[in-house]
Amino acid sequence: MTAQPAASKMTLPELAAMRARGDRIVMVTAYDAPSGRLADDAGVDIVLVGDSAGTTVLGGTSTVPVTLDEMLVFTRGVVRGVSHALVIADMPFGSYQVSDAAALEHAIRLVKEGGADGVKLEGAGATLTRIAAIVDAGIPVMGHIGLTPQSATLLGGYRAQGRTADAARRLIDDARALERAGAFAIVLEAIPAIVAERVTAEIGVPTIGIGAGASCCGQVLVWHDLLGLTRGSTPRFVKRYADLDGVIAGALDAFVQDVRGGTFPGPDHTYGMPDTEREKLDDAKVER
Ligand code: KIV
């Protein structure tokens, strides 16, 4: 069998070319090396180390408490599992709000210590100069508008955005401003499909939708939602492709039964000892 050449690393020009060709871009979140490897093996183009880790992995109710140090741990794990996809790390709340200088310093840590290929920041407005400063330093930046979970309280909760003509126009203006600031792609979260279509038509960089309809240049889902690891209700834009919660619960239940019933470990899971050594062990017992 001949060795397969390693798939080449995804690049920003290739993402731009995908948009130009009309090839849909696939992005998924991941938070550790195994999930990064599985996403990469499936051929996704971008792996997002989302600050959604604050809810999916750390069990919180919001992404706001996630720290830069936590994001660095998740990012290092994902990077070790990925060889083809672009790895983008979310900048957590508080890591880019204070100043352009602080934003740049923290973006550099995610790239230098975490190994990310680029970073993602939420919002426009004050975020625009942060993005420009980070891009100026040579770090790719992905934008994120619509429902921006770090400012969910200000937005009135986890609800769809851009549902009035004025709000839709503001989103289009924000997307244009993000492109001017240097964002290489923009996540559109929880906005009407028609608004996402307009935004996509008005800018030149790829749009990646989550709850933003089919006209975006790509789609992203959160790992735990996609695989059925999320309990309780999920947003309407989530499609579950598996029920891993059920699969894992079944496996753990079988393990508990095996241990309690004495059927695990069996001979196949147990180390033996050469007969000669076993005899010496028995002799030693007699001598004592
Ligand atoms: O943190 C995250 O998972 C995200 C996606 C929802 C785009 O920002």
Tab-separated table of N, CA and C and ligand atoms in Angstrom, residues 27 29 31 48-53 56 63 90 120 122 142 144 147 149 187 189 208 210 220-223 237, ligand 1:
chain	number	residue	atom	x	y	z
A	27	MET	N	-17.586	24.430	8.774
A	27	MET	CA	-16.875	24.744	10.021
A	27	MET	C	-17.600	24.038	11.161
A	29	THR	N	-17.218	23.345	15.678
A	29	THR	CA	-16.419	23.638	16.865
A	29	THR	C	-15.773	22.347	17.354
A	31	TYR	N	-12.993	21.103	20.922
A	31	TYR	CA	-12.403	21.632	22.162
A	31	TYR	C	-11.223	20.818	22.675
A	48	LEU	N	-13.353	25.566	14.738
A	48	LEU	CA	-13.449	26.722	15.629
A	48	LEU	C	-13.344	26.252	17.071
A	49	VAL	N	-12.333	26.733	17.769
A	49	VAL	CA	-12.259	26.477	19.206
A	49	VAL	C	-13.154	27.542	19.827
A	50	GLY	N	-14.423	27.211	19.957
A	50	GLY	CA	-15.416	28.209	20.366
A	50	GLY	C	-15.385	28.443	21.871
A	51	ASP	N	-15.719	29.686	22.255
A	51	ASP	CA	-15.876	29.914	23.700
A	51	ASP	C	-17.186	29.291	24.174
A	52	SER	N	-17.928	28.670	23.241
A	52	SER	CA	-19.065	27.832	23.639
A	52	SER	C	-18.598	26.703	24.557
A	53	ALA	N	-17.283	26.486	24.626
A	53	ALA	CA	-16.715	25.532	25.589
A	53	ALA	C	-17.202	25.846	27.005
A	56	THR	N	-20.656	24.035	26.750
A	56	THR	CA	-20.635	22.633	26.313
A	56	THR	C	-19.690	21.772	27.137
A	63	THR	N	-21.169	32.005	27.995
A	63	THR	CA	-19.762	31.982	27.580
A	63	THR	C	-18.943	33.067	28.285
A	90	ASP	N	-11.612	31.331	19.511
A	90	ASP	CA	-12.431	32.457	19.966
A	90	ASP	C	-11.671	33.275	20.988
A	120	LYS	N	-11.190	34.701	16.488
A	120	LYS	CA	-12.533	35.245	16.183
A	120	LYS	C	-12.949	36.192	17.298
A	122	GLU	N	-16.263	38.843	18.592
A	122	GLU	CA	-17.685	39.144	18.392
A	122	GLU	C	-17.909	40.647	18.237
A	142	MET	N	-11.553	36.356	12.177
A	142	MET	CA	-12.919	36.060	11.735
A	142	MET	C	-13.856	36.945	12.556
A	144	HIS	N	-17.908	38.130	13.788
A	144	HIS	CA	-19.095	37.397	14.267
A	144	HIS	C	-20.152	38.435	14.630
A	147	LEU	N	-26.561	37.342	16.553
A	147	LEU	CA	-26.595	36.981	17.966
A	147	LEU	C	-25.161	36.726	18.416
A	149	PRO	N	-23.191	35.820	21.552
A	149	PRO	CA	-23.534	35.337	22.890
A	149	PRO	C	-22.841	36.076	24.040
A	187	VAL	N	-18.956	35.226	10.770
A	187	VAL	CA	-20.033	34.347	11.241
A	187	VAL	C	-21.300	35.190	11.376
A	189	GLU	N	-24.896	34.804	13.039
A	189	GLU	CA	-25.624	33.899	13.943
A	189	GLU	C	-27.049	34.385	14.183
A	208	ILE	N	-20.243	32.690	7.215
A	208	ILE	CA	-20.454	31.343	7.764
A	208	ILE	C	-21.696	31.433	8.652
A	210	ILE	N	-24.922	30.300	11.129
A	210	ILE	CA	-25.449	29.383	12.154
A	210	ILE	C	-26.820	29.964	12.489
A	220	VAL	N	-21.773	26.521	10.196
A	220	VAL	CA	-21.073	26.021	11.384
A	220	VAL	C	-22.099	25.475	12.365
A	221	LEU	N	-21.740	24.415	13.044
A	221	LEU	CA	-22.541	23.927	14.170
A	221	LEU	C	-21.606	23.660	15.343
A	222	VAL	N	-22.184	23.675	16.526
A	222	VAL	CA	-21.433	23.385	17.748
A	222	VAL	C	-21.363	21.865	17.927
A	223	TRP	N	-20.165	21.362	18.227
A	223	TRP	CA	-19.886	19.921	18.352
A	223	TRP	C	-20.962	19.173	19.140
A	237	PHE	N	-32.128	26.192	15.044
A	237	PHE	CA	-31.207	26.004	13.917
A	237	PHE	C	-30.304	24.783	14.075
B	1	KIV	O1	-18.385	29.758	20.423
B	1	KIV	C1	-18.943	29.235	19.441
B	1	KIV	O2	-19.163	28.016	19.381
B	1	KIV	C2	-19.322	30.098	18.332
B	1	KIV	C3	-20.138	29.496	17.228
B	1	KIV	C4	-21.560	29.409	17.647
B	1	KIV	C5	-19.991	30.243	15.964
B	1	KIV	O3	-19.026	31.246	18.342
